[in-house]
């Protein structure tokens, strides 16, 4: 396979990574290829290496069974399926590459990879699509299991949503009530922390606007999950069966995204299928990989901070 093809697809998998991170992924890919006794590194090896760096090593019991009980797996699968389907049907959300419910050594119970678009500017509708996709995991839990049974699984999503909304209000001047004003965080120095440049009344208005915007986004997300409930259920069931699914799996379940494809995204997914077909591993190489992961898990060898 051409080096340029590897480079393009690896670039799509590693947005924001430094050169040292890319080198670490290449080293990990070589280790993965060696475990399956391959003569050379293939794209499937890079995929597994990125998973390790982004999400940490897989955590399973001896014999390959999950550490998570069946009920929690069901909740996690619907949570991740909610993210996947919301991103699939929101125009400005980043396209899905992969979603997994395999627990990781960094504490993540599941994660999804998306292909960020090369954008330097975002409008409010574009930001709100990203916000809705982040809220879709919690919305799926509510729709499928009831409000009283929502879990702590959305904590990181809510943190990201809160940060994005307050930035639109405090930094980008994108809120009509607050107006064309910017209040970037400013450390006063001397250990006294941040100095506010606005009144308590303005602070209250910011809080009220942030809550209103998030509440409206969440209501929109719940409606989307209810409208696409059948698709979410299909993806969740496939996740329970396979634990890790890719773009082509979702494509087969729900059809094409109803939006124009980004060129980088199209280039990645068009070559994905051929890579997956060449990615069959035998049982002995899987056992060798599990043994080595168990030996190295305590030391954290080969891991760098990821983008979970």
Coordinates of C-alpha atoms in Angstrom, one line a residue:
X1 CA 0.0 0.0 0.0
X2 CA 1.3 3.5 -0.9
X3 CA 3.0 5.4 1.9
X4 CA 0.9 8.5 1.0
X5 CA -2.3 6.5 1.7
X6 CA -1.0 5.5 5.1
X7 CA -0.1 9.1 5.8
X8 CA -3.5 10.5 4.8
X9 CA -5.4 7.9 6.9
X10 CA -3.2 8.2 9.9
X11 CA -3.5 12.0 9.8
X12 CA -7.3 11.6 9.9
X13 CA -7.0 9.5 13.0
X14 CA -4.7 11.8 14.9
X15 CA -6.0 15.4 14.9
X16 CA -4.0 17.6 17.2
X17 CA -1.3 15.1 17.9
X18 CA 2.3 16.3 18.2
X19 CA 5.2 14.7 16.3
X20 CA 6.2 12.7 19.4
X21 CA 2.7 11.3 19.6
X22 CA 2.8 10.2 16.0
X23 CA 6.1 8.5 16.6
X24 CA 4.7 6.8 19.6
X25 CA 1.8 5.5 17.5
X26 CA 4.2 4.2 14.8
X27 CA 6.1 2.3 17.5
X28 CA 2.9 0.9 18.9
X29 CA 1.8 -0.2 15.4
X30 CA 5.1 -2.0 14.9
X31 CA 4.6 -3.9 18.2
X32 CA 1.0 -4.8 17.2
X33 CA 2.3 -6.1 13.9
X34 CA 5.0 -8.2 15.6
X35 CA 2.4 -9.8 17.9
X36 CA 0.5 -11.1 15.0
X37 CA 3.8 -12.3 13.4
X38 CA 3.4 -10.0 10.4
X39 CA 6.2 -9.2 7.9
X40 CA 5.2 -5.6 7.7
X41 CA 2.9 -3.0 9.3
X42 CA -0.7 -2.6 7.9
X43 CA -3.4 0.0 8.5
X44 CA -5.1 -2.3 11.0
X45 CA -2.0 -2.1 13.2
X46 CA -2.1 1.7 13.1
X47 CA -5.8 1.5 14.1
X48 CA -5.0 -0.6 17.1
X49 CA -2.1 1.7 18.0
X50 CA -4.3 4.8 17.9
X51 CA -6.8 3.0 20.1
X52 CA -4.1 2.4 22.7
X53 CA -2.8 6.0 22.7
X54 CA -6.3 7.6 22.7
X55 CA -8.2 5.3 25.0
X56 CA -5.5 3.2 26.8
X57 CA -5.2 -0.6 26.8
X58 CA -8.2 -2.8 26.8
X59 CA -9.3 -4.1 30.2
X60 CA -10.8 -7.6 30.1
X61 CA -10.9 -10.6 32.4
X62 CA -8.9 -13.7 31.7
X63 CA -10.5 -15.4 28.7
X64 CA -11.7 -12.1 27.1
X65 CA -14.9 -11.5 29.1
X66 CA -15.8 -7.9 29.9
X67 CA -15.2 -6.4 33.3
X68 CA -18.6 -4.6 33.1
X69 CA -21.9 -6.4 34.0
X70 CA -24.6 -6.9 31.3
X71 CA -26.9 -4.1 32.5
X72 CA -24.1 -1.5 32.5
X73 CA -23.0 -2.7 29.1
X74 CA -26.5 -2.1 27.8
X75 CA -26.5 1.4 29.2
X76 CA -23.1 2.2 27.8
X77 CA -24.0 0.8 24.4
X78 CA -27.1 3.0 24.1
X79 CA -25.1 6.0 25.4
X80 CA -22.4 5.6 22.7
X81 CA -25.1 4.8 20.1
X82 CA -26.8 8.0 20.9
X83 CA -23.6 10.0 20.2
X84 CA -23.1 8.1 17.0
X85 CA -26.6 8.5 15.6
X86 CA -26.8 12.2 16.6
X87 CA -23.5 12.9 14.9
X88 CA -24.8 11.0 11.8
X89 CA -27.9 13.1 11.5
X90 CA -26.5 16.5 12.6
X91 CA -25.0 18.4 9.6
X92 CA -22.2 20.2 11.4
X93 CA -21.1 17.4 13.7
X94 CA -17.9 15.7 13.0
X95 CA -18.2 12.4 11.1
X96 CA -17.9 9.1 13.0
X97 CA -14.9 6.9 12.5
X98 CA -15.2 4.3 15.3
X99 CA -17.1 3.7 18.5
X100 CA -16.3 1.1 21.1
X101 CA -17.7 -0.1 24.5
X102 CA -14.5 -1.9 25.5
X103 CA -13.3 -0.5 28.9
X104 CA -9.9 1.1 28.9
X105 CA -7.0 1.3 31.4
X106 CA -7.5 5.1 31.7
X107 CA -11.0 4.6 33.2
X108 CA -13.1 5.2 30.1
X109 CA -16.0 2.8 29.7
X110 CA -16.2 3.5 26.0
X111 CA -15.3 6.1 23.5
X112 CA -15.9 7.2 19.9
X113 CA -13.5 8.6 17.4
X114 CA -14.6 11.3 14.9
X115 CA -12.9 13.0 12.0
X116 CA -12.7 16.8 12.8
X117 CA -13.1 19.1 9.9
X118 CA -10.5 21.6 8.9
X119 CA -12.4 24.7 10.2
X120 CA -11.0 27.9 11.7
X121 CA -14.3 29.6 12.2
X122 CA -17.6 28.3 13.5
X123 CA -21.1 29.8 13.5
X124 CA -23.6 29.4 16.3
X125 CA -25.6 26.7 14.4
X126 CA -22.4 24.8 13.9
X127 CA -21.5 25.0 17.6
X128 CA -25.0 23.9 18.6
X129 CA -24.8 20.8 16.5
X130 CA -21.6 19.8 18.3
X131 CA -23.3 20.6 21.6
X132 CA -26.2 18.4 20.7
X133 CA -24.0 15.5 19.7
X134 CA -22.2 15.8 23.1
X135 CA -25.6 15.7 24.9
X136 CA -26.9 12.7 22.9
X137 CA -25.4 10.1 25.2
X138 CA -27.4 11.4 28.2
X139 CA -30.5 11.9 26.0
X140 CA -30.3 8.3 24.8
X141 CA -30.1 7.1 28.4
X142 CA -33.2 9.1 29.2
X143 CA -35.2 7.9 26.2
X144 CA -34.4 4.2 26.6
X145 CA -34.1 3.8 30.4
X146 CA -36.1 6.8 31.9
X147 CA -35.1 10.0 33.6
X148 CA -34.8 8.3 36.9
X149 CA -32.2 5.9 35.5
X150 CA -29.7 8.3 33.9
X151 CA -26.2 7.6 35.0
X152 CA -22.9 9.4 35.7
X153 CA -21.6 8.4 32.3
X154 CA -22.2 11.9 30.7
X155 CA -19.9 13.8 33.2
X156 CA -17.2 14.5 30.6
X157 CA -19.8 15.4 28.0
X158 CA -21.4 17.9 30.3
X159 CA -18.1 19.5 31.2
X160 CA -17.3 20.0 27.5
X161 CA -20.8 21.4 26.8
X162 CA -20.6 23.8 29.7
X163 CA -17.2 25.1 28.5
X164 CA -18.4 25.6 24.9
X165 CA -21.5 27.5 25.9
X166 CA -19.8 29.8 28.3
X167 CA -17.2 30.6 25.6
X168 CA -19.9 31.6 23.2
X169 CA -21.3 34.0 25.9
X170 CA -18.1 35.3 27.6
X171 CA -15.5 35.3 24.8
X172 CA -17.1 35.2 21.4
X173 CA -20.0 37.7 21.9
X174 CA -22.5 35.3 20.4
X175 CA -25.4 35.9 22.9
X176 CA -28.0 38.5 22.2
X177 CA -28.7 39.2 25.9
X178 CA -25.1 39.8 26.9
X179 CA -24.2 41.5 23.6
X180 CA -21.0 42.1 21.7
X181 CA -18.8 41.9 24.8
X182 CA -15.9 39.6 25.6
X183 CA -14.7 38.6 29.1
X184 CA -11.7 36.3 28.7
X185 CA -10.3 34.7 31.8
X186 CA -7.5 36.9 33.2
X187 CA -5.3 35.8 36.0
X188 CA -4.7 38.8 38.3
X189 CA -1.3 37.3 39.4
X190 CA 0.1 37.1 42.9
X191 CA -1.9 34.0 43.7
X192 CA -5.2 35.9 43.8
X193 CA -6.8 34.0 41.0
X194 CA -9.1 35.3 38.3
X195 CA -10.3 38.9 38.3
X196 CA -13.8 39.4 37.1
X197 CA -14.5 42.3 34.8
X198 CA -18.2 42.2 35.0
X199 CA -20.9 42.7 37.7
X200 CA -22.8 40.1 39.7
X201 CA -25.9 41.0 37.7
X202 CA -24.0 40.3 34.4
X203 CA -22.7 37.0 35.9
X204 CA -26.2 36.0 36.8
X205 CA -27.4 36.8 33.3
X206 CA -24.6 34.7 31.8
X207 CA -25.6 31.8 34.0
X208 CA -29.2 32.1 33.1
X209 CA -28.4 32.3 29.3
X210 CA -26.0 29.3 29.6
X211 CA -28.8 27.2 31.3
X212 CA -31.4 28.3 28.7
X213 CA -29.2 27.4 25.8
X214 CA -28.2 24.0 27.1
X215 CA -31.8 23.2 28.1
X216 CA -33.0 24.1 24.6
X217 CA -30.1 22.0 23.0
X218 CA -30.9 19.1 25.3
X219 CA -34.6 19.2 24.4
X220 CA -33.7 19.2 20.7
X221 CA -31.4 16.3 21.2
X222 CA -34.0 14.3 23.0
X223 CA -36.4 14.9 20.1
X224 CA -33.7 13.7 17.6
X225 CA -33.1 10.5 19.6
X226 CA -36.8 9.8 19.9
X227 CA -37.2 10.3 16.1
X228 CA -34.2 8.0 15.4
X229 CA -34.9 5.6 18.2
X230 CA -34.9 2.6 15.9
X231 CA -31.5 3.5 14.5
X232 CA -30.1 4.1 18.0
X233 CA -31.4 0.6 19.0
X234 CA -29.8 -1.0 16.0
X235 CA -26.4 0.5 16.7
X236 CA -26.6 -0.3 20.4
X237 CA -27.4 -3.9 19.6
X238 CA -24.5 -4.2 17.2
X239 CA -22.2 -2.7 19.8
X240 CA -23.3 -5.3 22.3
X241 CA -22.5 -8.0 19.8
X242 CA -19.2 -6.7 18.4
X243 CA -18.1 -4.2 21.1
X244 CA -16.3 -2.1 18.5
X245 CA -17.9 -0.9 15.3
X246 CA -16.7 1.4 12.5
X247 CA -18.2 3.8 10.0
X248 CA -19.1 1.1 7.5
X249 CA -21.1 -0.8 10.2
X250 CA -23.2 2.3 10.9
X251 CA -23.5 2.9 7.2
X252 CA -24.9 -0.5 6.7
X253 CA -27.5 -0.1 9.5
X254 CA -28.8 3.4 8.8
X255 CA -27.6 4.4 5.3
X256 CA -25.6 7.4 4.1
X257 CA -25.4 10.6 6.0
X258 CA -27.8 13.0 4.4
X259 CA -25.1 15.7 4.0
X260 CA -22.2 16.4 1.6
X261 CA -19.1 14.6 2.6
X262 CA -15.9 16.4 3.6
X263 CA -13.1 15.4 1.2
X264 CA -10.8 14.1 3.9
X265 CA -13.6 12.1 5.4
X266 CA -14.5 10.6 2.0
X267 CA -10.9 9.7 1.4
X268 CA -10.7 7.9 4.7
X269 CA -13.9 5.9 4.6
X270 CA -13.4 4.9 0.9
X271 CA -10.2 3.0 1.8
X272 CA -11.5 1.7 5.2
X273 CA -13.2 -1.4 3.9
X274 CA -10.2 -2.9 2.1
X275 CA -8.1 -2.3 5.2
X276 CA -10.7 -4.1 7.4
X277 CA -10.9 -7.1 5.1
X278 CA -7.1 -7.5 5.4
X279 CA -7.2 -7.2 9.2
X280 CA -8.0 -10.8 10.3
X281 CA -6.0 -12.0 13.3
X282 CA -5.7 -15.6 14.5
X283 CA -6.5 -16.6 18.0
X284 CA -2.9 -17.2 19.1
X285 CA -1.8 -13.7 18.3
X286 CA -4.8 -12.4 20.2
X287 CA -3.7 -14.4 23.3
X288 CA -0.2 -13.1 23.0
X289 CA -1.5 -9.6 22.9
X290 CA -3.6 -10.0 25.9
X291 CA -0.7 -11.5 27.9
X292 CA 1.6 -8.7 27.0
X293 CA -1.1 -6.1 27.9
X294 CA -1.5 -7.7 31.3
X295 CA 2.2 -7.6 31.9
X296 CA 2.6 -3.9 30.9
X297 CA -0.7 -2.5 32.2
X298 CA 0.8 -1.5 35.6
X299 CA 3.8 0.3 34.1
X300 CA 1.8 2.3 31.5
X301 CA 4.6 1.7 28.9
X302 CA 4.0 3.2 25.5
X303 CA 1.2 5.5 26.5
X304 CA 0.9 9.2 26.1
X305 CA -2.0 11.5 27.1
X306 CA -4.8 10.9 24.7
X307 CA -7.8 12.8 23.4
X308 CA -10.7 11.0 25.0

